[in-house]
XYZ file of C-alpha atoms in Angstrom:
239
model
C 17.144 5.110 0.702
C 13.963 7.212 0.539
C 10.613 5.664 -0.409
C 7.112 7.072 -0.850
C 4.295 5.022 0.626
C 0.792 5.373 1.979
C 0.202 4.319 5.567
C -2.440 3.781 8.246
C -1.664 4.568 11.898
C -2.076 1.599 14.238
C -0.419 2.545 17.544
C 1.638 5.349 19.063
C 3.886 4.767 22.086
C 5.866 7.299 24.126
C 9.604 6.952 23.574
C 11.004 9.972 25.417
C 9.771 13.278 26.760
C 9.140 14.643 23.255
C 9.404 11.599 20.957
C 7.202 8.639 20.067
C 7.373 5.370 18.197
C 4.439 4.956 15.853
C 3.458 1.651 14.304
C 2.124 2.155 10.812
C 0.616 -0.348 8.418
C 2.235 0.743 5.156
C 1.236 -0.076 1.608
C 4.810 -0.767 0.534
C 6.404 -2.464 3.552
C 3.591 -3.880 5.712
C 3.635 -3.124 9.429
C 6.586 -0.917 10.395
C 7.728 1.023 13.467
C 8.949 4.604 13.053
C 10.563 6.913 15.595
C 9.453 10.545 15.389
C 11.469 13.044 17.389
C 10.028 16.252 18.823
C 6.428 15.310 18.059
C 5.186 16.697 21.399
C 6.783 20.110 21.009
C 4.405 23.061 20.384
C 5.601 23.793 16.844
C 6.366 20.242 15.762
C 6.221 19.620 12.014
C 4.537 16.284 12.755
C 2.001 16.585 15.602
C 0.277 13.968 17.747
C -3.060 14.876 16.127
C -1.728 13.465 12.862
C -1.054 10.093 14.497
C -4.507 9.126 15.764
C -5.766 5.526 15.314
C -6.540 4.578 11.690
C -5.589 7.994 10.321
C -4.420 7.629 6.690
C -0.986 8.964 5.775
C 1.188 9.924 2.832
C 4.777 9.278 3.862
C 8.340 9.590 2.672
C 10.415 7.159 4.736
C 13.906 5.811 5.131
C 13.705 2.032 4.877
C 16.211 -0.685 5.744
C 15.414 -4.400 5.578
C 16.572 -4.960 9.141
C 13.251 -5.206 10.979
C 14.362 -2.384 13.257
C 12.798 0.995 13.974
C 12.728 3.162 10.841
C 12.658 6.927 10.327
C 10.286 9.295 8.533
C 11.429 12.121 6.279
C 7.976 13.549 5.497
C 4.441 12.806 6.677
C 0.976 14.244 6.105
C -2.598 13.077 6.597
C -4.112 12.189 3.247
C -7.019 12.261 3.003
C -7.738 14.359 6.081
C -10.586 12.666 7.955
C -13.593 14.969 8.149
C -15.898 13.214 10.602
C -14.312 10.162 12.280
C -12.334 12.171 14.894
C -15.411 14.225 15.872
C -18.283 11.716 15.719
C -18.598 9.550 18.840
C -20.000 6.540 16.967
C -17.421 6.657 14.172
C -14.517 7.274 16.538
C -15.646 4.353 18.733
C -15.808 2.120 15.656
C -12.325 3.277 14.616
C -10.829 2.602 18.073
C -12.311 -0.897 18.121
C -11.206 -1.800 14.593
C -7.777 -0.354 15.294
C -7.364 -2.628 18.322
C -8.345 -5.689 16.276
C -6.103 -4.808 13.337
C -3.133 -4.105 15.604
C -3.420 -7.629 17.036
C -4.257 -9.310 13.728
C -1.777 -7.742 11.280
C 1.781 -8.730 12.137
C 3.619 -9.087 8.842
C 6.558 -6.830 7.998
C 5.975 -7.312 4.293
C 3.648 -5.698 1.797
C 0.032 -6.809 1.571
C -1.401 -4.306 -0.885
C -4.815 -5.988 -1.111
C -5.364 -5.836 2.643
C -4.010 -2.294 2.747
C -6.374 -1.137 -0.017
C -9.361 -2.728 1.698
C -8.645 -1.079 5.064
C -7.753 2.287 3.502
C -10.910 2.384 1.363
C -13.116 1.212 4.252
C -11.839 4.061 6.441
C -12.633 6.563 3.690
C -16.099 5.059 3.236
C -16.815 5.262 6.977
C -15.666 8.882 7.088
C -18.155 9.880 4.372
C -21.246 8.073 5.701
C -23.820 9.823 7.858
C -26.129 6.997 8.987
C -26.713 3.258 9.145
C -23.346 2.362 10.704
C -24.471 -0.002 13.472
C -23.215 -3.096 11.621
C -20.135 -1.591 9.956
C -17.686 -3.214 12.388
C -19.293 -6.640 11.896
C -19.031 -6.434 8.145
C -15.493 -5.044 8.290
C -14.206 -7.904 10.460
C -15.957 -10.476 8.297
C -14.401 -9.082 5.125
C -10.901 -8.743 6.613
C -10.762 -12.524 7.081
C -10.437 -12.756 3.285
C -6.976 -11.213 3.561
C -5.916 -12.911 6.794
C -6.463 -16.409 5.405
C -9.520 -17.724 7.215
C -12.497 -16.461 5.221
C -15.342 -18.974 5.703
C -16.161 -21.567 3.096
C -19.735 -20.804 2.132
C -22.610 -23.244 1.849
C -26.373 -22.989 1.462
C -29.001 -24.466 3.814
C -26.517 -25.057 6.635
C -27.693 -24.843 10.241
C -24.256 -24.556 11.823
C -20.985 -22.764 11.283
C -17.885 -24.612 12.478
C -15.570 -21.869 13.741
C -12.492 -24.082 14.078
C -12.635 -25.363 10.499
C -14.196 -22.244 8.993
C -17.064 -23.962 7.190
C -20.833 -24.317 7.271
C -22.407 -27.651 8.106
C -25.837 -29.279 8.292
C -24.705 -31.093 11.429
C -23.683 -29.775 14.816
C -19.851 -29.695 15.104
C -18.055 -31.268 18.037
C -16.743 -29.031 20.781
C -17.819 -25.519 21.719
C -16.769 -23.321 18.806
C -19.709 -23.056 16.454
C -22.737 -20.965 15.519
C -26.213 -22.459 15.627
C -29.588 -21.190 14.362
C -30.564 -18.363 14.061
C -27.039 -16.943 14.394
C -25.709 -19.069 11.529
C -28.139 -17.377 9.160
C -27.232 -13.912 10.461
C -23.554 -14.657 9.901
C -24.302 -15.919 6.403
C -26.123 -12.656 5.657
C -22.990 -10.768 6.732
C -20.888 -12.756 4.269
C -23.267 -11.859 1.436
C -23.376 -8.166 2.300
C -21.327 -5.151 1.183
C -20.854 -1.708 2.688
C -23.158 -0.244 0.038
C -26.153 -2.420 1.002
C -25.297 -2.763 4.689
C -28.503 -1.040 5.791
C -30.415 -4.144 4.678
C -29.010 -5.948 7.733
C -31.604 -5.791 10.481
C -29.940 -7.106 13.628
C -31.158 -6.421 17.135
C -28.693 -5.152 19.736
C -28.534 -8.620 21.288
C -27.891 -10.273 17.908
C -25.169 -7.745 17.156
C -23.459 -8.313 20.501
C -23.590 -12.063 20.027
C -22.100 -11.851 16.544
C -19.242 -9.560 17.547
C -18.299 -11.838 20.441
C -18.323 -14.854 18.132
C -16.316 -13.014 15.477
C -13.671 -12.171 18.062
C -13.619 -15.827 19.116
C -13.193 -16.749 15.462
C -10.208 -14.398 15.158
C -8.665 -15.789 18.345
C -9.003 -19.349 17.033
C -7.112 -18.523 13.844
C -4.559 -15.906 14.940
C -1.933 -17.043 17.418
C -1.588 -14.713 20.392
C -4.628 -12.642 19.417
C -5.736 -12.285 23.039
C -8.692 -10.332 24.383
C -10.287 -7.273 22.819
C -11.773 -4.755 25.252
C -12.920 -1.786 23.179
C -15.939 -3.564 21.672
C -17.715 -3.256 25.024
C -17.445 0.527 24.827
C -18.555 0.449 21.197
C -21.667 -1.595 21.978
C -22.568 0.858 24.732
C -22.278 3.719 22.248
C -24.374 1.876 19.663
C -27.039 1.192 22.302
């Protein structure tokens, strides 16, 4: 049966000399794998350029509730990204966020709220021209709302307990926590939005510390999350 759905490209893997399997986070069915034949041929209807990380899609797909590889009837980029593929900072952000999302989003069922957030954030990033140094920090913080471990917020707390996801006046046991001044910086992230993101004034060292701790936070709450490598390239690009 044919279905229309929006999608976001997560990962493309070679399947044969001219075919690939692309993993797409869809609005209607969650994360799905699709085989696309002939995609590497010169006059392919669907080209590899259309399947770059985090590219938004309009799709018509065949769908069976079997958990197996599905097939695509029609596919187009919509909207067509105007700057992310050509801007080194934006493309580095997209590659990093794509790696995190690929490891964090596993469900083969619809999550329209998460889909809308990611889809709209990609569009927002594509249209911005400056002040993007903290976009990835804010994005990862906000995504925890949809993944089930958004922090409980508190005022006048010196520590953030990463294992339990809450703020505390007292130092938590173990190693997984934020302490001053990083607790306050993290709290500022939680209170921020993309529209007022330029109010965040983090140094390069503060930014690097926060992204490492955010990735630790993800690893604590997502089984099998593993290591993320692309943030090191991103931080080099951001300076």
